[in-house]
Amino acid sequence: AQSVAQPEDQVNVAEGNPLTVKCTYSVSGNPYLFWYVQYPNRGLQFLLKYITGDNLVKGSYGFEAEFNKSQTSFHLKKPSALVSDSALYFCAVRDAPYNFNKFYFGSGTKLNVKP
Amino acid sequence: DAGITQSPRHKVTETGTPVTLRCHQTENHRYMYWYRQDPGHGLRLIHYSYGVKDTDKGEVSDGYSVSRSKTEDFLLTLESATSSQTSVYFCAISESRTGGTEAFFGQGTRLTVV
């Protein structure tokens, strides 16, 4: 079965500190992994993706994520948080090739960055 | 932003009435999706389409139907609205059979069933 887990409902971090938002996944085939951000009353915006290749992928707004196959994880990171990073973050997976039609999303993690 | 338009953006309807939400894309993408977003549940897939007239159920399809008669339009119908269907509904599109590309999301429709 395919699933995504975001174990933290909320992450609090001070501005300027590094941040990590955790994501683990379960698929039958090869994982195609994605991170999205959602600001209040808006749709989801794509941040970055891992398909294949380098385990460390870089995306928009200074975010990066590290794919770890042995731990089935894809944690989102940023070296120095900004107050404007405060939002809801979703991890998603596509299961290739067995179930590639669908995206499976985690329940979301609310990131609070305090000045 | 990807060319995705959801209509209406807000709707209040009464229990038992049918409701249709529309998703229109200008990207000519093959895949289209309907999700609902509820606190504590994240995004849950209702139905999706992988081509004109080709649709399939997601994890929370009961009480919903969809149609896709043209590549650009994907309609979601609540056959008889219930209060449990009060939610924010998002349409998304994606391309590529290989699953390599991301999904792009519309701005959402806030539906209230009273």
Tab-separated table of N, CA and C in Angstrom, chain B residues 47-96:
chain	number	residue	atom	x	y	z
B	47	HIS	N	-11.645	11.705	-6.777
B	47	HIS	CA	-11.638	11.042	-8.077
B	47	HIS	C	-10.501	11.627	-8.894
B	48	TYR	N	-10.110	10.880	-9.915
B	48	TYR	CA	-9.128	11.426	-10.844
B	48	TYR	C	-9.438	10.967	-12.253
B	49	SER	N	-8.805	11.623	-13.200
B	49	SER	CA	-9.002	11.295	-14.614
B	49	SER	C	-7.635	11.178	-15.284
B	50	TYR	N	-7.513	10.168	-16.136
B	50	TYR	CA	-6.263	9.975	-16.862
B	50	TYR	C	-6.468	10.146	-18.357
B	51	GLY	N	-7.587	10.750	-18.734
B	51	GLY	CA	-7.873	11.051	-20.120
B	51	GLY	C	-9.350	11.360	-20.271
B	52	VAL	N	-9.727	11.827	-21.462
B	52	VAL	CA	-11.126	12.138	-21.720
B	52	VAL	C	-11.966	10.871	-21.535
B	53	LYS	N	-12.952	11.004	-20.705
B	53	LYS	CA	-13.905	9.929	-20.371
B	53	LYS	C	-13.268	8.784	-19.587
B	54	ASP	N	-12.022	8.955	-19.158
B	54	ASP	CA	-11.350	7.945	-18.344
B	54	ASP	C	-11.191	8.473	-16.926
B	55	THR	N	-11.952	7.881	-16.006
B	55	THR	CA	-11.892	8.340	-14.621
B	55	THR	C	-11.813	7.144	-13.691
B	56	ASP	N	-11.391	7.423	-12.460
B	56	ASP	CA	-11.314	6.351	-11.468
B	56	ASP	C	-11.522	6.949	-10.091
B	57	LYS	N	-11.862	6.078	-9.145
B	57	LYS	CA	-12.165	6.529	-7.802
B	57	LYS	C	-10.897	6.720	-6.989
B	58	GLY	N	-10.999	7.654	-6.050
B	58	GLY	CA	-9.967	7.807	-5.054
B	58	GLY	C	-10.415	7.194	-3.744
B	59	GLU	N	-9.824	7.661	-2.654
B	59	GLU	CA	-10.082	7.056	-1.347
B	59	GLU	C	-11.379	7.515	-0.695
B	60	VAL	N	-11.945	8.627	-1.133
B	60	VAL	CA	-13.165	9.145	-0.500
B	60	VAL	C	-14.195	9.497	-1.574
B	61	SER	N	-14.542	8.555	-2.416
B	61	SER	CA	-15.389	8.822	-3.574
B	61	SER	C	-16.882	8.720	-3.298
B	62	ASP	N	-17.283	8.147	-2.179
B	62	ASP	CA	-18.717	7.964	-1.912
B	62	ASP	C	-19.430	9.312	-1.870
B	63	GLY	N	-20.531	9.406	-2.627
B	63	GLY	CA	-21.313	10.628	-2.647
B	63	GLY	C	-20.877	11.620	-3.702
B	64	TYR	N	-19.840	11.257	-4.450
B	64	TYR	CA	-19.303	12.141	-5.495
B	64	TYR	C	-19.281	11.402	-6.835
B	65	SER	N	-19.475	12.162	-7.906
B	65	SER	CA	-19.257	11.638	-9.245
B	65	SER	C	-18.493	12.677	-10.053
B	66	VAL	N	-17.864	12.237	-11.129
B	66	VAL	CA	-17.072	13.141	-11.964
B	66	VAL	C	-17.370	12.874	-13.433
B	67	SER	N	-17.020	13.867	-14.224
B	67	SER	CA	-17.097	13.683	-15.667
B	67	SER	C	-16.008	14.502	-16.340
B	68	ARG	N	-15.504	13.942	-17.433
B	68	ARG	CA	-14.497	14.647	-18.221
B	68	ARG	C	-14.792	14.377	-19.696
B	69	SER	N	-15.513	15.291	-20.293
B	69	SER	CA	-15.893	15.161	-21.698
B	69	SER	C	-14.903	15.867	-22.615
B	70	LYS	N	-14.089	16.746	-22.069
B	70	LYS	CA	-13.057	17.448	-22.830
B	70	LYS	C	-11.769	17.433	-22.009
B	71	THR	N	-10.646	17.508	-22.676
B	71	THR	CA	-9.366	17.499	-21.973
B	71	THR	C	-9.299	18.594	-20.924
B	72	GLU	N	-9.852	19.745	-21.219
B	72	GLU	CA	-9.652	20.899	-20.361
B	72	GLU	C	-10.593	20.995	-19.168
B	73	ASP	N	-11.664	20.219	-19.142
B	73	ASP	CA	-12.661	20.365	-18.085
B	73	ASP	C	-12.870	19.076	-17.306
B	74	PHE	N	-12.911	19.231	-15.978
B	74	PHE	CA	-13.145	18.092	-15.078
B	74	PHE	C	-14.161	18.546	-14.055
B	75	LEU	N	-15.326	17.924	-14.063
B	75	LEU	CA	-16.430	18.336	-13.208
B	75	LEU	C	-16.588	17.373	-12.049
B	76	LEU	N	-16.814	17.934	-10.877
B	76	LEU	CA	-17.092	17.151	-9.684
B	76	LEU	C	-18.517	17.445	-9.247
B	77	THR	N	-19.336	16.402	-9.095
B	77	THR	CA	-20.726	16.565	-8.688
B	77	THR	C	-20.985	15.878	-7.368
B	78	LEU	N	-21.554	16.641	-6.454
B	78	LEU	CA	-22.070	16.080	-5.215
B	78	LEU	C	-23.540	15.787	-5.490
B	79	GLU	N	-23.876	14.544	-5.521
B	79	GLU	CA	-25.198	14.150	-6.009
B	79	GLU	C	-26.312	14.642	-5.100
B	80	SER	N	-26.076	14.589	-3.789
B	80	SER	CA	-27.034	15.082	-2.802
B	80	SER	C	-26.212	15.549	-1.610
B	81	ALA	N	-25.946	16.827	-1.558
B	81	ALA	CA	-24.960	17.345	-0.610
B	81	ALA	C	-25.339	17.050	0.841
B	82	THR	N	-24.337	16.711	1.631
B	82	THR	CA	-24.508	16.494	3.065
B	82	THR	C	-23.541	17.389	3.830
B	83	SER	N	-23.798	17.582	5.094
B	83	SER	CA	-22.953	18.469	5.897
B	83	SER	C	-21.516	17.947	5.979
B	84	SER	N	-21.344	16.640	5.871
B	84	SER	CA	-19.995	16.063	5.925
B	84	SER	C	-19.167	16.399	4.680
B	85	GLN	N	-19.816	16.941	3.679
B	85	GLN	CA	-19.111	17.340	2.468
B	85	GLN	C	-18.711	18.815	2.495
B	86	THR	N	-18.981	19.468	3.595
B	86	THR	CA	-18.436	20.804	3.792
B	86	THR	C	-16.918	20.688	3.852
B	87	SER	N	-16.241	21.398	2.969
B	87	SER	CA	-14.802	21.216	2.850
B	87	SER	C	-14.249	22.241	1.866
B	88	VAL	N	-12.941	22.205	1.716
B	88	VAL	CA	-12.292	22.949	0.637
B	88	VAL	C	-11.862	21.938	-0.415
B	89	TYR	N	-12.264	22.190	-1.638
B	89	TYR	CA	-12.003	21.256	-2.728
B	89	TYR	C	-10.936	21.840	-3.658
B	90	PHE	N	-9.951	21.012	-3.954
B	90	PHE	CA	-8.873	21.430	-4.849
B	90	PHE	C	-8.833	20.544	-6.078
B	91	CYS	N	-8.649	21.193	-7.203
B	91	CYS	CA	-8.380	20.510	-8.457
B	91	CYS	C	-6.880	20.568	-8.701
B	92	ALA	N	-6.339	19.510	-9.286
B	92	ALA	CA	-4.923	19.487	-9.650
B	92	ALA	C	-4.759	18.848	-11.015
B	93	ILE	N	-3.674	19.197	-11.692
B	93	ILE	CA	-3.369	18.617	-13.001
B	93	ILE	C	-1.931	18.137	-13.007
B	94	SER	N	-1.664	17.179	-13.894
B	94	SER	CA	-0.308	16.667	-14.013
B	94	SER	C	-0.121	16.060	-15.378
B	95	GLU	N	1.109	16.005	-15.797
B	95	GLU	CA	1.428	15.408	-17.081
B	95	GLU	C	2.398	14.259	-16.868
B	96	SER	N	2.594	13.469	-17.863
B	96	SER	CA	3.597	12.409	-17.896
B	96	SER	C	3.128	11.075	-17.360
